[in-house]
PDB file of C-alpha atoms in Angstrom:
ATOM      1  CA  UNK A  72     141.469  34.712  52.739  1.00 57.00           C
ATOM      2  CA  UNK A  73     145.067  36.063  52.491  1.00 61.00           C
ATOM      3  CA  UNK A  74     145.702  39.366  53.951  1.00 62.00           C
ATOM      4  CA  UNK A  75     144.881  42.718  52.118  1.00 62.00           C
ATOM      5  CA  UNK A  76     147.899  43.286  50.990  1.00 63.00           C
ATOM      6  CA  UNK A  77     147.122  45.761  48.135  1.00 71.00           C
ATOM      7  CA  UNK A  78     144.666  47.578  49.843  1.00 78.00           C
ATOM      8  CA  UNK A  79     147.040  48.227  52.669  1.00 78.00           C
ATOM      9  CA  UNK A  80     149.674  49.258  50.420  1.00 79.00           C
ATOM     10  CA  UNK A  81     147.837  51.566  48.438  1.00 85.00           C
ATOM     11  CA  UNK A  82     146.255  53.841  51.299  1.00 87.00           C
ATOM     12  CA  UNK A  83     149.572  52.981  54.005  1.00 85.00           C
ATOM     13  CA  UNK A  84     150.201  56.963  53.915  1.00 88.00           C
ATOM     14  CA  UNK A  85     146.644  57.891  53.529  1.00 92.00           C
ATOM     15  CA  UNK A  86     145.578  59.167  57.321  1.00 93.00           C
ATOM     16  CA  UNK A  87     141.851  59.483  56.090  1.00 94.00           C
ATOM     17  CA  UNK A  88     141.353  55.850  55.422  1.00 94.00           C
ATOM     18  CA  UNK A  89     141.418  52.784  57.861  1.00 94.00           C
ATOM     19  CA  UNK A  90     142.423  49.202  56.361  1.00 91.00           C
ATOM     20  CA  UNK A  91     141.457  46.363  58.270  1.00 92.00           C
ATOM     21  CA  UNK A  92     141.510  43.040  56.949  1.00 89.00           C
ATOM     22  CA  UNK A  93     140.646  39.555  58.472  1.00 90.00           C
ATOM     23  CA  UNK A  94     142.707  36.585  57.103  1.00 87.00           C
ATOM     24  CA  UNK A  95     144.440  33.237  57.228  1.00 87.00           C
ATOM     25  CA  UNK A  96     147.477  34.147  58.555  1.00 83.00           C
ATOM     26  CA  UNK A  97     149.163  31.094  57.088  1.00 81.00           C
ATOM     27  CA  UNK A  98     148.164  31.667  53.667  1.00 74.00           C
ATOM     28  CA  UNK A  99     149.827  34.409  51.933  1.00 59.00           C
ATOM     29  CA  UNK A 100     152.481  35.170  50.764  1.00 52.00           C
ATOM     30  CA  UNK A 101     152.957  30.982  49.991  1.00 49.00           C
ATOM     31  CA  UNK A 102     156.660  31.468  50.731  1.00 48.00           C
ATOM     32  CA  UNK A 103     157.805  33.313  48.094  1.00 46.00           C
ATOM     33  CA  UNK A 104     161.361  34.109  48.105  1.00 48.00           C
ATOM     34  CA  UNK A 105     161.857  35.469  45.025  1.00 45.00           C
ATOM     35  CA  UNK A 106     164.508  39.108  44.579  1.00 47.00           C
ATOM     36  CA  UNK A 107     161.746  40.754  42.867  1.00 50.00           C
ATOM     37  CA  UNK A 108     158.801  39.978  44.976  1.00 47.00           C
ATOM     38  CA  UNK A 109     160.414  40.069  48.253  1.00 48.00           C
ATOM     39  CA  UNK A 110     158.076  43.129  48.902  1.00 51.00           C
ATOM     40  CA  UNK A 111     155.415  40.120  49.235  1.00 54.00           C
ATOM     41  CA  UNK A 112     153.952  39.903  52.764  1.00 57.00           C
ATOM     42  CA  UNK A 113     155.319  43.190  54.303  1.00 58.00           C
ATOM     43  CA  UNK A 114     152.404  45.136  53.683  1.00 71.00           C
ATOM     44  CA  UNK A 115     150.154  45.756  57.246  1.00 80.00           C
ATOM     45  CA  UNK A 116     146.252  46.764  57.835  1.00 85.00           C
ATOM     46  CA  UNK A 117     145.824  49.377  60.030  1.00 88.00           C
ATOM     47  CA  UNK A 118     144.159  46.167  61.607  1.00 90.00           C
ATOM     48  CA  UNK A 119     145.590  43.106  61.054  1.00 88.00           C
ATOM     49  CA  UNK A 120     143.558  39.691  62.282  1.00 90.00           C
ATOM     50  CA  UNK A 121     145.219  36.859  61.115  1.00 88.00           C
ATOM     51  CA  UNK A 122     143.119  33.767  62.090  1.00 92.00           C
ATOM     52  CA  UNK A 123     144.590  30.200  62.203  1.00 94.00           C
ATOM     53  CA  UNK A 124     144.217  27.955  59.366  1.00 94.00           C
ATOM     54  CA  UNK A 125     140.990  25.911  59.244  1.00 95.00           C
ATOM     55  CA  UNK A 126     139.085  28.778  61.522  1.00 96.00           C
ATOM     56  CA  UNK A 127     135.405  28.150  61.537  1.00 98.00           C
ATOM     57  CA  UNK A 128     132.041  29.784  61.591  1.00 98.00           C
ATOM     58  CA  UNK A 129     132.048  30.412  65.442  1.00 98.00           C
ATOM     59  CA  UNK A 130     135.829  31.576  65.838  1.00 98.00           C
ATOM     60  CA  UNK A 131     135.689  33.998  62.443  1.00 97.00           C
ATOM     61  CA  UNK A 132     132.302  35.573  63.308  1.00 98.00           C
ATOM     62  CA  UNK A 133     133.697  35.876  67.217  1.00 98.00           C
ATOM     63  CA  UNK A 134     136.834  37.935  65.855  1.00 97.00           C
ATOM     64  CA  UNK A 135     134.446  40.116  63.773  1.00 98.00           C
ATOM     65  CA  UNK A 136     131.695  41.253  66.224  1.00 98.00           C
ATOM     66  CA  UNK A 137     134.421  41.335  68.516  1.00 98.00           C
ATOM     67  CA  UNK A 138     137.041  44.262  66.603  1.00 97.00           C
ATOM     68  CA  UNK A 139     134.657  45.433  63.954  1.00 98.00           C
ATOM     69  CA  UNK A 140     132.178  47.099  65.914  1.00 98.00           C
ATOM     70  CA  UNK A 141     135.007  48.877  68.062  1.00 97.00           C
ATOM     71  CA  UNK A 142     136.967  50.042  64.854  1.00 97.00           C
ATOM     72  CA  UNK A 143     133.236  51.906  63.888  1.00 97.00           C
ATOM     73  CA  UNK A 144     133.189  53.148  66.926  1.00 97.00           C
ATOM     74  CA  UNK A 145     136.638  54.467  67.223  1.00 96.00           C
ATOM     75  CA  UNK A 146     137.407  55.547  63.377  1.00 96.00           C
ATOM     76  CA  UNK A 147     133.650  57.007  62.656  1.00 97.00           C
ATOM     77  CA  UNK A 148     134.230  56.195  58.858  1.00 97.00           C
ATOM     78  CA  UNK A 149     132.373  58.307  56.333  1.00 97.00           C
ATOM     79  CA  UNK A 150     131.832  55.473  54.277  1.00 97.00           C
ATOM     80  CA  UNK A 151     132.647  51.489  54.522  1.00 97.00           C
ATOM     81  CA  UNK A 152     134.125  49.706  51.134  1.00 95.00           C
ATOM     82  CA  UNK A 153     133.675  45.923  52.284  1.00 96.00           C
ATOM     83  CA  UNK A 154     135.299  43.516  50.127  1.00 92.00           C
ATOM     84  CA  UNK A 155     133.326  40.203  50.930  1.00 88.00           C
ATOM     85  CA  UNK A 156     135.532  37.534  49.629  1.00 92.00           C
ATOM     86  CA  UNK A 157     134.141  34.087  48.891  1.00 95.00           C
ATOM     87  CA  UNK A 158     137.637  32.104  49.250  1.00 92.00           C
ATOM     88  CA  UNK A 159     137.086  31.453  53.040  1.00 94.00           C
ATOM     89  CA  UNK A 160     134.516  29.072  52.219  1.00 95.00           C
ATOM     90  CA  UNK A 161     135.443  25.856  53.098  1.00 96.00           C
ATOM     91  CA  UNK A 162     136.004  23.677  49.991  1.00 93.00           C
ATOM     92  CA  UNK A 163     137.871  26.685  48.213  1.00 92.00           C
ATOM     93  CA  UNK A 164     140.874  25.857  46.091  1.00 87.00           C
ATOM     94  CA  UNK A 165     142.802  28.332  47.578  1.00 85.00           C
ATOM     95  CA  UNK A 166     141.780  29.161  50.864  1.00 86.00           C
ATOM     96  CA  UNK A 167     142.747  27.544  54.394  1.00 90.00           C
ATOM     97  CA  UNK A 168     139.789  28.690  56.545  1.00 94.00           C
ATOM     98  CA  UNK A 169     136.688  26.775  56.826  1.00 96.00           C
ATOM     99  CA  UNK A 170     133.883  28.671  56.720  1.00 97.00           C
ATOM    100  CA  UNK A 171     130.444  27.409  55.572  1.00 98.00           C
ATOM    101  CA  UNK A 172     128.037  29.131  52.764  1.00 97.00           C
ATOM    102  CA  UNK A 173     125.985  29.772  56.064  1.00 98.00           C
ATOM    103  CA  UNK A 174     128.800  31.290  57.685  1.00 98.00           C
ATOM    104  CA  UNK A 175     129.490  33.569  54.576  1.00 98.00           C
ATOM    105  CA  UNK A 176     125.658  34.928  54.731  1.00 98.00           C
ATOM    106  CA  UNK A 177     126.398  35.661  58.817  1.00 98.00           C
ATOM    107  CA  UNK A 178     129.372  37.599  58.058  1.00 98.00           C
ATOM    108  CA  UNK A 179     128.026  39.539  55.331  1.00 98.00           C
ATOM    109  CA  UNK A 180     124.675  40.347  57.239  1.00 98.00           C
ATOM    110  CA  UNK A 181     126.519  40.994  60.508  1.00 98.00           C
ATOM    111  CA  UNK A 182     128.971  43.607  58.364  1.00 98.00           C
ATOM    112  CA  UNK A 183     125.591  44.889  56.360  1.00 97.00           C
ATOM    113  CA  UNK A 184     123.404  45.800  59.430  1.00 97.00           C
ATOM    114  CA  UNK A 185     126.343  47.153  61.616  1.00 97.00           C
ATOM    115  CA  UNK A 186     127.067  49.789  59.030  1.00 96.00           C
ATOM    116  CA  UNK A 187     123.276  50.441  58.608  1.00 94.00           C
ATOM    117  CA  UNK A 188     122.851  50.512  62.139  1.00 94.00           C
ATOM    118  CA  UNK A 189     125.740  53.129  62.517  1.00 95.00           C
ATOM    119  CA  UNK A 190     124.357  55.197  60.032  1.00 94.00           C
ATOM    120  CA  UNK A 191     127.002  54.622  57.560  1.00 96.00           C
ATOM    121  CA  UNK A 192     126.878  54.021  53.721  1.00 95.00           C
ATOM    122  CA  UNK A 193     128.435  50.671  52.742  1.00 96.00           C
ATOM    123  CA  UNK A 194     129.331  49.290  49.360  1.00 96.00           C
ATOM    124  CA  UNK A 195     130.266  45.898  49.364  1.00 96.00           C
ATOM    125  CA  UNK A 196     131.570  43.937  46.621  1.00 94.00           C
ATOM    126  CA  UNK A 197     132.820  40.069  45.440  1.00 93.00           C
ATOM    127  CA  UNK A 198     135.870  38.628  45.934  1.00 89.00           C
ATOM    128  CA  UNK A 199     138.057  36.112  45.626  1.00 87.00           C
ATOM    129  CA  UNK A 200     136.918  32.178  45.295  1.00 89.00           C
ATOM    130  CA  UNK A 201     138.492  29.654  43.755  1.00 89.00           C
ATOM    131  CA  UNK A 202     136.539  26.458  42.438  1.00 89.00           C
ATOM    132  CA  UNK A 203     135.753  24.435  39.020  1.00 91.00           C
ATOM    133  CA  UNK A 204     132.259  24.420  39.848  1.00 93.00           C
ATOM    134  CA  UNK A 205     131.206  27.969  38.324  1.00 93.00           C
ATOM    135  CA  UNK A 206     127.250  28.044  39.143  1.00 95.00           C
ATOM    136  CA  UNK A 207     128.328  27.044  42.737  1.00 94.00           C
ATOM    137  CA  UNK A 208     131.060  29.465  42.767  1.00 95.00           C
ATOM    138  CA  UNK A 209     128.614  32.423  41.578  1.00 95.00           C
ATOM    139  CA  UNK A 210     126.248  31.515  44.292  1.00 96.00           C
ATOM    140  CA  UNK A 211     128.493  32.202  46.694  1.00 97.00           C
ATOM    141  CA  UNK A 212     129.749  35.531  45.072  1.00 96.00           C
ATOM    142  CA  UNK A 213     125.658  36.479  45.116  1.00 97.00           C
ATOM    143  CA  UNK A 214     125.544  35.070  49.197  1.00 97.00           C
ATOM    144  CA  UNK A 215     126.830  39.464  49.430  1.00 97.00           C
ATOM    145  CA  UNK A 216     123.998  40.261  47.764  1.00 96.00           C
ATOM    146  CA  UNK A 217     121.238  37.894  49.475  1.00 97.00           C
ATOM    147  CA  UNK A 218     122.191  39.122  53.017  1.00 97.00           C
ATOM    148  CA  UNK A 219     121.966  42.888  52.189  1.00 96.00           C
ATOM    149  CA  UNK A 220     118.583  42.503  50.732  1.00 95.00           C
ATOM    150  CA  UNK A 221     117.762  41.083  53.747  1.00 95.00           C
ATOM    151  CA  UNK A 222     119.116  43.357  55.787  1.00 95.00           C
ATOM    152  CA  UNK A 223     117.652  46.444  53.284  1.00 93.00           C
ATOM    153  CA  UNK A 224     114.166  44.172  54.156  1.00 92.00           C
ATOM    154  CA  UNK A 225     114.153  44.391  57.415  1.00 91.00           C
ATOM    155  CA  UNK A 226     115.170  48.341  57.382  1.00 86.00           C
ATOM    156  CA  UNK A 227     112.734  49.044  55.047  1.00 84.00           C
ATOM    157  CA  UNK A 228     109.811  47.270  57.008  1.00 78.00           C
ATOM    158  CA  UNK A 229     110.489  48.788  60.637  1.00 79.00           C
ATOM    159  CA  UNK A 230     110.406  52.141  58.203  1.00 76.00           C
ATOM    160  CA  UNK A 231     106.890  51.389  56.768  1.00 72.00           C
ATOM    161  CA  UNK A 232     105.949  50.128  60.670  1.00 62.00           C
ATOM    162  CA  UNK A 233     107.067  53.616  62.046  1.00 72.00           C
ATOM    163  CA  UNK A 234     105.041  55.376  59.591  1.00 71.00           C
ATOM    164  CA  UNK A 235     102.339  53.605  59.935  1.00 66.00           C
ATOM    165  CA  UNK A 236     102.587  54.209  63.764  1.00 70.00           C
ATOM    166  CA  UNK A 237     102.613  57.812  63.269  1.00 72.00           C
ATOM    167  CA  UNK A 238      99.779  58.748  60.848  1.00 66.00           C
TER     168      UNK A 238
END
């Protein structure tokens, strides 16, 4: 839910990897204004979508299918490392979007299938979340999980169809 900031950082002179990151923009870095960690905040994405606090379902998953298919298209990655964090769900501790469990499955299946459909190898993995409730919390962390077996599902049948079709 807060910006990428580490990721950016790490691979800001790298020319062979693009960072884009989709955030609260009022989240991070909470206003620190400390000497030491006044480095806080300056880090930047390649692509940088900060989304107003309390964003929902519809306005997060318009921003998405709106700049993510266009960065595949333009960047032609090799590979896509998705970090699907759970703290934009809308009862986290921590976060300030609002996005349902059903809006975490969307994103993850939209971000899934796109790569599939581009022909691209994807690893995704958990992130984030913030809540007392730790069966609920894992849930969520597995909601990553649930939409690429789906996804792998419905690959894997139009697969078996198409063979079938052919012999």
């Amino acid at each position: 839910v807060h910006q990428g900031d580490g990721t950016a950082e790490i691979f800001k002179d790298d020319q062979s990897v693009f960072t884009f990151s989709m955030h609260c923009s009022q989240n991070f870095p909470f206003g620190f204004n400390v000497k030491s960690l006044s480095y806080l905040g300056q880090d930047r994405s390649d692509l940088d979508i900060g989304l107003p606090q309390g964003c929902k379902d519809e306005e997060y998953m318009k921003e998405l299918t709106t700049h993510l298919p266009r960065v595949i298209q333009e960047v032609e990655p090799d590979l896509i490392l998705y970090i699907g964090g759970i703290d934009v769900w809308e009862g986290d501790a921590l976060g300030k979007l609002s996005i349902t469990e059903d809006g975490i499955f969307k994103r993850d299946h939209f971000v899934v299938d796109l790569a599939l459909q581009s022909g691209i190898p994807i690893s995704c993995m958990i992130g984030g979340g913030y809540d007392q409730n730790r069966k609920r919390l894992a849930m969520r962390h597995s909601i990553v999980h649930q939409a690429t077996i789906e996804v792998w599902r419905k690959y894997r049948c139009s697969e078996q169809a198409e063979k079938a079709i052919n012999t």
